[in-house]
PDB file of C-alpha atoms in Angstrom:
ATOM      1  CA  UNK A   1      88.354 134.101  33.147  1.00  0.00           C
ATOM      2  CA  UNK A   2      84.763 133.760  31.953  1.00  0.00           C
ATOM      3  CA  UNK A   3      83.437 131.420  34.654  1.00  0.00           C
ATOM      4  CA  UNK A   4      85.032 133.625  37.341  1.00  0.00           C
ATOM      5  CA  UNK A   5      83.423 136.751  35.952  1.00  0.00           C
ATOM      6  CA  UNK A   6      80.049 134.991  35.756  1.00  0.00           C
ATOM      7  CA  UNK A   7      80.493 133.765  39.329  1.00  0.00           C
ATOM      8  CA  UNK A   8      81.427 137.271  40.451  1.00  0.00           C
ATOM      9  CA  UNK A   9      78.312 138.646  38.760  1.00  0.00           C
ATOM     10  CA  UNK A  10      76.268 135.949  40.446  1.00  0.00           C
ATOM     11  CA  UNK A  11      77.739 136.753  43.851  1.00  0.00           C
ATOM     12  CA  UNK A  12      77.239 140.499  43.420  1.00  0.00           C
ATOM     13  CA  UNK A  13      73.888 140.627  41.595  1.00  0.00           C
ATOM     14  CA  UNK A  14      72.433 137.150  41.935  1.00  0.00           C
ATOM     15  CA  UNK A  15      73.020 136.746  38.193  1.00  0.00           C
ATOM     16  CA  UNK A  16      69.854 138.686  37.442  1.00  0.00           C
ATOM     17  CA  UNK A  17      69.005 142.243  36.329  1.00  0.00           C
ATOM     18  CA  UNK A  18      65.699 144.104  36.110  1.00  0.00           C
ATOM     19  CA  UNK A  19      66.341 145.755  32.739  1.00  0.00           C
ATOM     20  CA  UNK A  20      68.762 145.365  29.867  1.00  0.00           C
ATOM     21  CA  UNK A  21      70.316 148.715  30.804  1.00  0.00           C
ATOM     22  CA  UNK A  22      71.160 147.335  34.265  1.00  0.00           C
ATOM     23  CA  UNK A  23      73.359 144.576  32.830  1.00  0.00           C
ATOM     24  CA  UNK A  24      77.032 145.430  33.400  1.00  0.00           C
ATOM     25  CA  UNK A  25      79.594 145.177  30.644  1.00  0.00           C
ATOM     26  CA  UNK A  26      81.426 141.905  30.967  1.00  0.00           C
ATOM     27  CA  UNK A  27      84.929 143.389  31.083  1.00  0.00           C
ATOM     28  CA  UNK A  28      84.684 147.181  31.340  1.00  0.00           C
ATOM     29  CA  UNK A  29      82.598 146.899  34.522  1.00  0.00           C
ATOM     30  CA  UNK A  30      84.862 144.224  36.009  1.00  0.00           C
ATOM     31  CA  UNK A  31      84.580 144.669  39.766  1.00  0.00           C
ATOM     32  CA  UNK A  32      86.404 143.736  42.961  1.00  0.00           C
ATOM     33  CA  UNK A  33      84.219 140.667  43.518  1.00  0.00           C
ATOM     34  CA  UNK A  34      85.084 139.234  40.098  1.00  0.00           C
ATOM     35  CA  UNK A  35      88.748 140.203  40.478  1.00  0.00           C
ATOM     36  CA  UNK A  36      88.918 138.332  43.778  1.00  0.00           C
ATOM     37  CA  UNK A  37      87.315 135.283  42.146  1.00  0.00           C
ATOM     38  CA  UNK A  38      89.875 135.329  39.347  1.00  0.00           C
ATOM     39  CA  UNK A  39      92.709 135.807  41.830  1.00  0.00           C
ATOM     40  CA  UNK A  40      91.547 132.730  43.755  1.00  0.00           C
ATOM     41  CA  UNK A  41      91.161 130.698  40.570  1.00  0.00           C
ATOM     42  CA  UNK A  42      94.600 131.777  39.362  1.00  0.00           C
ATOM     43  CA  UNK A  43      96.051 130.694  42.728  1.00  0.00           C
ATOM     44  CA  UNK A  44      94.610 127.199  42.209  1.00  0.00           C
ATOM     45  CA  UNK A  45      95.925 127.130  38.652  1.00  0.00           C
ATOM     46  CA  UNK A  46      99.356 128.181  39.961  1.00  0.00           C
ATOM     47  CA  UNK A  47      99.377 125.225  42.350  1.00  0.00           C
ATOM     48  CA  UNK A  48      98.564 122.902  39.441  1.00  0.00           C
ATOM     49  CA  UNK A  49     101.266 124.508  37.247  1.00  0.00           C
ATOM     50  CA  UNK A  50     103.794 124.158  40.079  1.00  0.00           C
ATOM     51  CA  UNK A  51     102.946 120.462  40.457  1.00  0.00           C
ATOM     52  CA  UNK A  52     103.442 119.904  36.730  1.00  0.00           C
ATOM     53  CA  UNK A  53     106.796 121.697  36.799  1.00  0.00           C
ATOM     54  CA  UNK A  54     107.898 119.688  39.838  1.00  0.00           C
ATOM     55  CA  UNK A  55     106.929 116.388  38.179  1.00  0.00           C
ATOM     56  CA  UNK A  56     108.776 117.300  34.978  1.00  0.00           C
ATOM     57  CA  UNK A  57     111.793 119.422  35.998  1.00  0.00           C
ATOM     58  CA  UNK A  58     113.561 118.645  32.732  1.00  0.00           C
ATOM     59  CA  UNK A  59     110.819 120.291  30.663  1.00  0.00           C
ATOM     60  CA  UNK A  60     110.542 123.929  29.756  1.00  0.00           C
ATOM     61  CA  UNK A  61     107.100 125.300  30.538  1.00  0.00           C
ATOM     62  CA  UNK A  62     107.980 128.915  29.809  1.00  0.00           C
ATOM     63  CA  UNK A  63     104.481 129.761  28.577  1.00  0.00           C
ATOM     64  CA  UNK A  64     102.637 128.133  31.462  1.00  0.00           C
ATOM     65  CA  UNK A  65     102.057 131.460  33.202  1.00  0.00           C
ATOM     66  CA  UNK A  66      99.755 133.159  35.665  1.00  0.00           C
ATOM     67  CA  UNK A  67      97.076 135.406  34.173  1.00  0.00           C
ATOM     68  CA  UNK A  68      98.780 138.808  34.462  1.00  0.00           C
ATOM     69  CA  UNK A  69     102.149 137.562  33.246  1.00  0.00           C
ATOM     70  CA  UNK A  70     100.491 135.888  30.259  1.00  0.00           C
ATOM     71  CA  UNK A  71      98.627 139.100  29.458  1.00  0.00           C
ATOM     72  CA  UNK A  72     101.860 141.082  29.603  1.00  0.00           C
ATOM     73  CA  UNK A  73     103.589 138.624  27.257  1.00  0.00           C
ATOM     74  CA  UNK A  74     100.760 138.293  24.741  1.00  0.00           C
ATOM     75  CA  UNK A  75      99.357 141.843  24.775  1.00  0.00           C
ATOM     76  CA  UNK A  76     102.377 143.837  25.944  1.00  0.00           C
ATOM     77  CA  UNK A  77     100.204 145.217  28.744  1.00  0.00           C
ATOM     78  CA  UNK A  78     101.450 147.000  31.789  1.00  0.00           C
ATOM     79  CA  UNK A  79      98.418 146.523  34.041  1.00  0.00           C
ATOM     80  CA  UNK A  80      99.197 146.305  37.738  1.00  0.00           C
ATOM     81  CA  UNK A  81      96.304 144.020  38.650  1.00  0.00           C
ATOM     82  CA  UNK A  82      93.593 141.795  37.231  1.00  0.00           C
ATOM     83  CA  UNK A  83      90.768 144.286  37.652  1.00  0.00           C
ATOM     84  CA  UNK A  84      92.591 147.029  35.736  1.00  0.00           C
ATOM     85  CA  UNK A  85      93.521 144.596  32.969  1.00  0.00           C
ATOM     86  CA  UNK A  86      89.835 144.200  32.136  1.00  0.00           C
ATOM     87  CA  UNK A  87      88.438 147.618  32.989  1.00  0.00           C
ATOM     88  CA  UNK A  88      91.011 149.391  30.816  1.00  0.00           C
ATOM     89  CA  UNK A  89      91.066 147.039  27.842  1.00  0.00           C
ATOM     90  CA  UNK A  90      90.143 148.789  24.603  1.00  0.00           C
ATOM     91  CA  UNK A  91      89.687 145.408  22.919  1.00  0.00           C
ATOM     92  CA  UNK A  92      87.108 144.184  25.414  1.00  0.00           C
ATOM     93  CA  UNK A  93      85.336 147.393  26.462  1.00  0.00           C
ATOM     94  CA  UNK A  94      82.056 146.988  24.584  1.00  0.00           C
ATOM     95  CA  UNK A  95      81.354 143.326  25.300  1.00  0.00           C
ATOM     96  CA  UNK A  96      78.130 142.898  27.258  1.00  0.00           C
ATOM     97  CA  UNK A  97      77.510 140.167  29.778  1.00  0.00           C
ATOM     98  CA  UNK A  98      75.861 137.188  28.043  1.00  0.00           C
ATOM     99  CA  UNK A  99      72.292 137.097  29.304  1.00  0.00           C
ATOM    100  CA  UNK A 100      68.886 135.804  28.327  1.00  0.00           C
ATOM    101  CA  UNK A 101      65.512 137.389  28.888  1.00  0.00           C
ATOM    102  CA  UNK A 102      63.639 135.435  31.523  1.00  0.00           C
ATOM    103  CA  UNK A 103      59.913 134.676  31.633  1.00  0.00           C
ATOM    104  CA  UNK A 104      59.344 137.430  34.199  1.00  0.00           C
ATOM    105  CA  UNK A 105      60.898 140.032  31.872  1.00  0.00           C
ATOM    106  CA  UNK A 106      64.176 140.317  33.790  1.00  0.00           C
ATOM    107  CA  UNK A 107      67.562 139.259  32.466  1.00  0.00           C
ATOM    108  CA  UNK A 108      69.696 136.406  33.787  1.00  0.00           C
ATOM    109  CA  UNK A 109      73.105 134.942  33.055  1.00  0.00           C
ATOM    110  CA  UNK A 110      73.036 132.752  29.967  1.00  0.00           C
ATOM    111  CA  UNK A 111      73.909 129.385  31.469  1.00  0.00           C
ATOM    112  CA  UNK A 112      73.501 127.732  28.069  1.00  0.00           C
ATOM    113  CA  UNK A 113      76.303 129.840  26.591  1.00  0.00           C
ATOM    114  CA  UNK A 114      79.884 128.795  26.056  1.00  0.00           C
ATOM    115  CA  UNK A 115      81.116 130.233  29.375  1.00  0.00           C
ATOM    116  CA  UNK A 116      79.178 127.399  31.003  1.00  0.00           C
ATOM    117  CA  UNK A 117      79.005 124.725  28.299  1.00  0.00           C
ATOM    118  CA  UNK A 118      82.651 124.977  27.182  1.00  0.00           C
ATOM    119  CA  UNK A 119      84.752 126.807  29.763  1.00  0.00           C
ATOM    120  CA  UNK A 120      83.731 124.549  32.641  1.00  0.00           C
ATOM    121  CA  UNK A 121      83.824 121.016  31.131  1.00  0.00           C
ATOM    122  CA  UNK A 122      86.598 121.757  28.609  1.00  0.00           C
ATOM    123  CA  UNK A 123      88.705 124.145  30.688  1.00  0.00           C
ATOM    124  CA  UNK A 124      88.306 124.403  34.432  1.00  0.00           C
ATOM    125  CA  UNK A 125      87.465 120.704  34.814  1.00  0.00           C
ATOM    126  CA  UNK A 126      90.624 119.700  32.907  1.00  0.00           C
ATOM    127  CA  UNK A 127      92.754 121.785  35.272  1.00  0.00           C
ATOM    128  CA  UNK A 128      90.905 120.120  38.149  1.00  0.00           C
ATOM    129  CA  UNK A 129      91.711 116.674  36.726  1.00  0.00           C
ATOM    130  CA  UNK A 130      95.416 117.503  36.349  1.00  0.00           C
ATOM    131  CA  UNK A 131      95.472 118.850  39.899  1.00  0.00           C
ATOM    132  CA  UNK A 132      93.707 115.758  41.188  1.00  0.00           C
ATOM    133  CA  UNK A 133      96.196 113.487  39.444  1.00  0.00           C
ATOM    134  CA  UNK A 134      99.074 115.315  41.166  1.00  0.00           C
ATOM    135  CA  UNK A 135      97.305 115.413  44.551  1.00  0.00           C
ATOM    136  CA  UNK A 136      96.798 119.177  44.440  1.00  0.00           C
ATOM    137  CA  UNK A 137      93.822 120.595  46.292  1.00  0.00           C
ATOM    138  CA  UNK A 138      91.903 123.153  44.238  1.00  0.00           C
ATOM    139  CA  UNK A 139      89.211 124.581  46.508  1.00  0.00           C
ATOM    140  CA  UNK A 140      88.230 127.531  44.348  1.00  0.00           C
ATOM    141  CA  UNK A 141      88.216 125.497  41.144  1.00  0.00           C
ATOM    142  CA  UNK A 142      85.880 123.118  42.972  1.00  0.00           C
ATOM    143  CA  UNK A 143      83.689 126.011  44.087  1.00  0.00           C
ATOM    144  CA  UNK A 144      83.345 127.286  40.511  1.00  0.00           C
ATOM    145  CA  UNK A 145      82.594 123.808  39.139  1.00  0.00           C
ATOM    146  CA  UNK A 146      79.994 123.106  41.809  1.00  0.00           C
ATOM    147  CA  UNK A 147      78.339 126.539  41.432  1.00  0.00           C
ATOM    148  CA  UNK A 148      78.075 126.261  37.636  1.00  0.00           C
ATOM    149  CA  UNK A 149      76.896 122.682  37.955  1.00  0.00           C
ATOM    150  CA  UNK A 150      74.169 123.707  40.378  1.00  0.00           C
ATOM    151  CA  UNK A 151      72.822 126.178  37.803  1.00  0.00           C
ATOM    152  CA  UNK A 152      72.897 123.616  34.992  1.00  0.00           C
ATOM    153  CA  UNK A 153      71.971 120.419  36.841  1.00  0.00           C
ATOM    154  CA  UNK A 154      75.457 118.953  36.413  1.00  0.00           C
ATOM    155  CA  UNK A 155      77.508 117.091  39.006  1.00  0.00           C
ATOM    156  CA  UNK A 156      81.099 116.863  37.800  1.00  0.00           C
ATOM    157  CA  UNK A 157      82.431 116.357  41.337  1.00  0.00           C
ATOM    158  CA  UNK A 158      81.510 113.744  43.924  1.00  0.00           C
ATOM    159  CA  UNK A 159      83.039 113.195  47.337  1.00  0.00           C
ATOM    160  CA  UNK A 160      85.789 115.741  46.649  1.00  0.00           C
ATOM    161  CA  UNK A 161      86.905 114.173  43.360  1.00  0.00           C
ATOM    162  CA  UNK A 162      85.941 114.256  39.736  1.00  0.00           C
ATOM    163  CA  UNK A 163      83.040 111.877  39.226  1.00  0.00           C
ATOM    164  CA  UNK A 164      84.424 109.878  36.319  1.00  0.00           C
ATOM    165  CA  UNK A 165      81.241 107.861  35.941  1.00  0.00           C
ATOM    166  CA  UNK A 166      79.207 111.040  35.481  1.00  0.00           C
ATOM    167  CA  UNK A 167      81.806 112.793  33.333  1.00  0.00           C
ATOM    168  CA  UNK A 168      82.288 109.846  30.990  1.00  0.00           C
ATOM    169  CA  UNK A 169      78.703 108.618  30.623  1.00  0.00           C
ATOM    170  CA  UNK A 170      78.060 110.780  27.548  1.00  0.00           C
ATOM    171  CA  UNK A 171      80.582 111.200  24.742  1.00  0.00           C
ATOM    172  CA  UNK A 172      81.647 114.818  24.559  1.00  0.00           C
ATOM    173  CA  UNK A 173      80.260 115.773  27.984  1.00  0.00           C
ATOM    174  CA  UNK A 174      83.704 116.893  29.151  1.00  0.00           C
ATOM    175  CA  UNK A 175      87.197 117.345  27.807  1.00  0.00           C
ATOM    176  CA  UNK A 176      89.005 115.636  30.660  1.00  0.00           C
ATOM    177  CA  UNK A 177      91.723 113.294  29.335  1.00  0.00           C
ATOM    178  CA  UNK A 178      89.930 110.084  30.429  1.00  0.00           C
ATOM    179  CA  UNK A 179      87.207 111.012  27.901  1.00  0.00           C
ATOM    180  CA  UNK A 180      89.878 110.315  25.269  1.00  0.00           C
ATOM    181  CA  UNK A 181      91.215 107.164  26.893  1.00  0.00           C
ATOM    182  CA  UNK A 182      94.071 108.932  28.701  1.00  0.00           C
ATOM    183  CA  UNK A 183      94.273 107.759  32.288  1.00  0.00           C
ATOM    184  CA  UNK A 184      97.801 108.867  33.223  1.00  0.00           C
ATOM    185  CA  UNK A 185      98.508 112.579  33.538  1.00  0.00           C
ATOM    186  CA  UNK A 186     101.980 112.036  32.101  1.00  0.00           C
ATOM    187  CA  UNK A 187     100.453 111.027  28.768  1.00  0.00           C
ATOM    188  CA  UNK A 188      99.021 114.496  28.163  1.00  0.00           C
ATOM    189  CA  UNK A 189     102.501 115.991  28.223  1.00  0.00           C
ATOM    190  CA  UNK A 190     103.941 113.716  25.539  1.00  0.00           C
TER     191      UNK A 190
END
């Protein structure tokens, strides 16, 4: 969710605002651009989930759900779409977009915050690895990873695949299973 919203804010505003008052709320001001990003990401995640289910038909993955279904199960929500689920959330309404004040006095996305330092290498990149192991193409996941990496000087992907050399060169750089010695996707399900 978080990287998609940040990417949507980047696409819509360039990730930069003139004043603190111009900064949109992270959830309450969720817009069509961010909703489309999350829809595309969720589609990639669905392809990965489907590949896992196909590889392990004997297993019950009843809680491996798309975003809206998961929200309905965990929060008893009745939202019709992703955008409404954020815009109308009482729990999330007052959360501001994480920003930092830049040298020129404007405000920019905080690329040193957890949405970039955790959600990409310990979330999105893991889904990418699972997809890669099952031969699933994840074009929007790749787009998010490459965009965030370009802002932070990171290169998690190379030649259309996860760059294991880069990802494993520093302990704790990523949460992909090979960082823990797991090389076979089937091992993460046991």
